[in-house]
Short mmCIF file of C-alpha atoms in Angstrom, two decimals:
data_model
loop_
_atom_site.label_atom_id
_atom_site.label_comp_id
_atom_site.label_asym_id
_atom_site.label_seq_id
_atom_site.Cartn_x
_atom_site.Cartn_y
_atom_site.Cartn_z
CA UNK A 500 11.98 -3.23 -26.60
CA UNK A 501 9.57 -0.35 -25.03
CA UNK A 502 9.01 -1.10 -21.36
CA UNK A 503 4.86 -1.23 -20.06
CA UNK A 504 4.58 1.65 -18.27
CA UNK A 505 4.29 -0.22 -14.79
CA UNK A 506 8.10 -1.36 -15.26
CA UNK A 507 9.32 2.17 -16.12
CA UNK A 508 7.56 3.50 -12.78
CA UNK A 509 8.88 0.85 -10.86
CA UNK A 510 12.56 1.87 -11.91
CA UNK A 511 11.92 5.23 -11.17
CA UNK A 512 10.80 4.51 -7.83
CA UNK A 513 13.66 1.96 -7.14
CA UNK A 514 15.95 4.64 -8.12
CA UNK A 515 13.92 7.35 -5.90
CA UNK A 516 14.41 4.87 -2.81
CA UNK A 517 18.30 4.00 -3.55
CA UNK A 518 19.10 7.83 -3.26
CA UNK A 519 16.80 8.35 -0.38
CA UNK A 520 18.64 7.23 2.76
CA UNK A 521 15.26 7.59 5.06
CA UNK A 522 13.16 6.14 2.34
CA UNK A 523 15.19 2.94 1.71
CA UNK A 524 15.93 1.90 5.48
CA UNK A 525 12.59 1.91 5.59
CA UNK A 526 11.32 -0.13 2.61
CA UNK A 527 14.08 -2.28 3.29
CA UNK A 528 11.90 -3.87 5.57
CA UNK A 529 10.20 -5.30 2.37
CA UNK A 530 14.00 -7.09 1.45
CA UNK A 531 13.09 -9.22 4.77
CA UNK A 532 9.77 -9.54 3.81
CA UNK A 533 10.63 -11.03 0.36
CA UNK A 534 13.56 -13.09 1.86
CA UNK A 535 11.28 -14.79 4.66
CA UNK A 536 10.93 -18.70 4.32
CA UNK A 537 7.43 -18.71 6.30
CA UNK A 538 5.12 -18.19 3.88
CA UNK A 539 2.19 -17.06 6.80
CA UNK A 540 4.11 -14.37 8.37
CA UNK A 541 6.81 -12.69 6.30
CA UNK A 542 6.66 -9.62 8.07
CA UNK A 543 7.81 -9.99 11.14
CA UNK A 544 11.24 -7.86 11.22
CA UNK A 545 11.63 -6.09 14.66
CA UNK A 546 10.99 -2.18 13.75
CA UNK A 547 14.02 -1.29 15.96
CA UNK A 548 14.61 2.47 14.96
CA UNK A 549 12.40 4.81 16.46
CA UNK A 550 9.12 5.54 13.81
CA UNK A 551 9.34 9.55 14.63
CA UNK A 552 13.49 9.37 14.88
CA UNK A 553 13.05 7.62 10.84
CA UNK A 554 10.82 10.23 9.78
CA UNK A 555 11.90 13.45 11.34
CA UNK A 556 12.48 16.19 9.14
CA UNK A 557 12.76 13.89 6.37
CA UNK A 558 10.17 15.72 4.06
CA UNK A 559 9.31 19.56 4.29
CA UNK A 560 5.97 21.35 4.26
CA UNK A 561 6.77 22.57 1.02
CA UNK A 562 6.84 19.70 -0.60
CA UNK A 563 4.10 18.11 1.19
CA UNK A 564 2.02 20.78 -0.32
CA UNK A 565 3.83 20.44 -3.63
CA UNK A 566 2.47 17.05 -4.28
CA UNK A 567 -1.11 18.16 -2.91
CA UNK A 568 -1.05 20.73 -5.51
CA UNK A 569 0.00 18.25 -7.90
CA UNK A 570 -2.91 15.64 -7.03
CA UNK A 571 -5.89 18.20 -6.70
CA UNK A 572 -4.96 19.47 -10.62
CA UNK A 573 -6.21 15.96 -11.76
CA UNK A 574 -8.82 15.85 -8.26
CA UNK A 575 -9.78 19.08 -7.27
CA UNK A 576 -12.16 17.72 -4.48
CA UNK A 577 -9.11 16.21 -2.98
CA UNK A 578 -8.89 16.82 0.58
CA UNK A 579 -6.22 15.23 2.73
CA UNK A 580 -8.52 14.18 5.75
CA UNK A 581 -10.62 12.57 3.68
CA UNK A 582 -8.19 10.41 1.64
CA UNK A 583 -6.54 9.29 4.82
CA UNK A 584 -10.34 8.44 6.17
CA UNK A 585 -10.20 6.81 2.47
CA UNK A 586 -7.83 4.64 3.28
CA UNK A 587 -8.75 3.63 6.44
CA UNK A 588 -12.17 2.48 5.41
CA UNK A 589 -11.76 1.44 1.71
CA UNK A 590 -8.02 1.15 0.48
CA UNK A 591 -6.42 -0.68 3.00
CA UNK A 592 -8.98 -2.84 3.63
CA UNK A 593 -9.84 -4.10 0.25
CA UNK A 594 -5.69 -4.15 -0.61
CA UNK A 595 -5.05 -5.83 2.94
CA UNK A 596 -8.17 -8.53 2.96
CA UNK A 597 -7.07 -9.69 -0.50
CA UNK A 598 -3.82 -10.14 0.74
CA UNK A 599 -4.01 -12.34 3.81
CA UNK A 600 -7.06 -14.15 1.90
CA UNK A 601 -5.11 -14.77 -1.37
CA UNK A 602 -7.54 -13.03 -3.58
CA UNK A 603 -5.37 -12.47 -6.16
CA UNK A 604 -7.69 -11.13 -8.35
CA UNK A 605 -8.92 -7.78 -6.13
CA UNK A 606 -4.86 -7.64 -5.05
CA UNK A 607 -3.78 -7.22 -9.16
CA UNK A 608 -7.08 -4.16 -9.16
CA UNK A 609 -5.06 -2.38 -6.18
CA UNK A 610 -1.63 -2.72 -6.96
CA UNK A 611 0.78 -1.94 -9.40
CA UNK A 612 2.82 -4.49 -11.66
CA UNK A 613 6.16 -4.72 -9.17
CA UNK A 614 4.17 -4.69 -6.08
CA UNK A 615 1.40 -7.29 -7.09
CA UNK A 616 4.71 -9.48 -8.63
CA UNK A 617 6.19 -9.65 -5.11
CA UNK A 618 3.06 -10.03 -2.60
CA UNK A 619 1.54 -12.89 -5.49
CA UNK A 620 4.44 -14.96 -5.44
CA UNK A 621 3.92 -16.17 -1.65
CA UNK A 622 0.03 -16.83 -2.45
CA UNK A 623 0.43 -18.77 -5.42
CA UNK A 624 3.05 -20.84 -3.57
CA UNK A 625 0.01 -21.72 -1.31
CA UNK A 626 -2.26 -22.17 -3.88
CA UNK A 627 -0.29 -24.88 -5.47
CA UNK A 628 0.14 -26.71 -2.15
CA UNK A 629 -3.67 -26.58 -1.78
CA UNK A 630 -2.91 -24.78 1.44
CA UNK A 631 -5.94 -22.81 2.84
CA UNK A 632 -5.55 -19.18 4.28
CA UNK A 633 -7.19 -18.69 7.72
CA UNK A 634 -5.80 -15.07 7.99
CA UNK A 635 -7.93 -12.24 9.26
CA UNK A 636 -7.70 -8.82 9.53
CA UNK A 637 -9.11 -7.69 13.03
CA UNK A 638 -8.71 -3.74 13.34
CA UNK A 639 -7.03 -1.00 11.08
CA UNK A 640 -5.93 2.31 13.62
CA UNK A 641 -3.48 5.13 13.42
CA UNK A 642 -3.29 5.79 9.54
CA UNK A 643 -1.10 8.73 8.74
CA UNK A 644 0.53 10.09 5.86
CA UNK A 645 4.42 10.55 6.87
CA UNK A 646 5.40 11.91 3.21
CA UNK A 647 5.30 12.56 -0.65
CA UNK A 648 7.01 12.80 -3.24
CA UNK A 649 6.14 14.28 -6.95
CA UNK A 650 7.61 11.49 -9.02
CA UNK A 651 7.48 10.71 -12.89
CA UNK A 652 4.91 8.24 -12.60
CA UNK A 653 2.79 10.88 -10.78
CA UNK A 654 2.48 11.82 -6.50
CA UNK A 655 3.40 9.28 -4.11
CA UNK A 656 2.26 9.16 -1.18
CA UNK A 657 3.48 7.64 1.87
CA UNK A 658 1.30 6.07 4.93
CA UNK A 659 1.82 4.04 7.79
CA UNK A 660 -1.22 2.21 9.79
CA UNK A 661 -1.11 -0.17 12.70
CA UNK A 662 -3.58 -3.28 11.90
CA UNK A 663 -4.45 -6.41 14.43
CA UNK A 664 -4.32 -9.47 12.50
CA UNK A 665 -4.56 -13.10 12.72
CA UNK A 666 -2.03 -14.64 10.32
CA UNK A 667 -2.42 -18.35 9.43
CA UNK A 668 -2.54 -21.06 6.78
CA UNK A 669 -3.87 -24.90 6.78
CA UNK A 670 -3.90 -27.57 4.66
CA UNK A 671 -6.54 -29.08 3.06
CA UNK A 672 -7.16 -31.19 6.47
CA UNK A 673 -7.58 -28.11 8.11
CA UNK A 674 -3.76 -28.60 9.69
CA UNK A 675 -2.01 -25.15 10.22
CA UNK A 676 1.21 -25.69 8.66
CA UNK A 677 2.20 -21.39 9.09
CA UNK A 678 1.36 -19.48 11.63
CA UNK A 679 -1.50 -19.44 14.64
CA UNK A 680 -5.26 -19.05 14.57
CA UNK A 681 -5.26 -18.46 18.07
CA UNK A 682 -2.51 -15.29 18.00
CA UNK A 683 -3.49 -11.58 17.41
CA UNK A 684 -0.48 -9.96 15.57
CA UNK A 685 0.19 -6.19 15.96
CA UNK A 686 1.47 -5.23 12.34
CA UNK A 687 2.69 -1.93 11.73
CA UNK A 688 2.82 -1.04 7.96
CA UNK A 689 3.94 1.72 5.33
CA UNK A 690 2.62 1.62 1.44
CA UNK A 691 3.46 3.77 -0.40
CA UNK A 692 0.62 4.51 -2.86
CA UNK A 693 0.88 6.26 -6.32
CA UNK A 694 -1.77 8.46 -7.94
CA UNK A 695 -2.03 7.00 -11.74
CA UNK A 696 -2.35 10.73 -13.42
CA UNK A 697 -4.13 8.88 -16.43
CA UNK A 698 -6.86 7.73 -14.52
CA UNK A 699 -9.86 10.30 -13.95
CA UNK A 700 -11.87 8.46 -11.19
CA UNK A 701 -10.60 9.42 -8.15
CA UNK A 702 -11.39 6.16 -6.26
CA UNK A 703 -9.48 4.10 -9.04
CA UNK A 704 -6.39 5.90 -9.64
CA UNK A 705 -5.05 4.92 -6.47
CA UNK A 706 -2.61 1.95 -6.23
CA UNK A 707 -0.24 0.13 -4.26
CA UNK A 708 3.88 0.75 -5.36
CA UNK A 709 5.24 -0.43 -1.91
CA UNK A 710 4.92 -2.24 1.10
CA UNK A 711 7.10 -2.95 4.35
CA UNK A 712 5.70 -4.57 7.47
CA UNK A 713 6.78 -5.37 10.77
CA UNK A 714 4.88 -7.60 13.11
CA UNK A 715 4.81 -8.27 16.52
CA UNK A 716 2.43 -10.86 18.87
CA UNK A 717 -0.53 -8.76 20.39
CA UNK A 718 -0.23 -8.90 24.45
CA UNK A 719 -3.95 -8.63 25.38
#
């Protein structure tokens, strides 16, 4: 049996994240994500270790610039400000408004096989309940790349935004059976996004290979 090349990069990056103490406490975030019975807000972990005290030293400059390098010999217009400006105005918005609106279709576009398996599962749940999503993303602030890594499947790279959301569903009397329409979450996230070498266009060959969130209520 030959593997699709979507399940051979997603055991290379499992493996990458076992053997990476810093990576894996953080993505293991996702575990609670996964394991969460409340299908609105599955992200809601408390981030207890400090975000700097996770990340410090954890990557060098060397191999920051390593995986630059790597992406601008497939994108030489590549500039790092502008992909995180990239991301703040068209990646995470189209990946993150598909995903609290169950648009499954424009989720499978920005994500790849293992990732799309996992954040589908909780929308088709709702789907087949005829539940209605009345999520919203609010505000998108602080994106930041906190690390690469040249992999197999091609650079990673890691990023972590802060986003104000409202997370709810209802049923199909309008009910909200997960959730609150009237609460404004403060979600802190890190994807970790993979450049598909094979892919020319620069604004396609970016997709989603990870996600952990943590979420807390907004005090306004």
């Amino acid at each position: 049996m030959v593997l699709h090349k979507d399940s051979k990069w997603a055991q290379s990056w499992q493996s990458f994240k076992e053997n990476n103490q810093y990576v894996n406490k953080l993505f293991d975030l996702k575990m609670k994500y996964d394991e969460s019975d409340n299908m609105a807000i599955r992200m809601t972990k408390t981030f207890t270790d400090k975000f700097t005290d996770l990340f410090g030293g954890m990557f060098s400059k060397t191999e920051m610039s390593e995986v630059l390098n790597e992406i601008i010999k497939m994108d030489p217009s590549f500039d790092k400000e502008e992909f995180v400006k990239e991301c703040q105005q068209e990646i995470i918005p189209n990946v993150l408004e598909a995903l609290v609106r169950g648009n499954l279709e424009i989720l499978k576009d920005w994500c790849h096989e293992a990732a799309y398996n996992t954040l589908a599962v909780p929308i088709k749940q709702a789907i087949q309940q005829k539940y209605l999503f009345k999520s919203h993303v609010l505000d998108i602030h602080n994106v930041d790349i906190i690390a690469a890594k040249v992999m197999e499947q091609g650079p990673v790279l890691i990023i972590s935004f802060h986003a104000q959301q409202i997370m709810a569903v209802s049923d199909s009397k309008g009910n909200v059976v997960e959730g609150d329409t009237d609460k404004v979450m403060k979600v802190l996230y890190v994807w970790a996004l993979c450049r598909d070498q094979t892919i020319l266009d620069p604004k396609a060959a970016w997709k989603l290979m990870d996600i952990s969130a943590s979420s807390q209520e907004q005090i306004l």
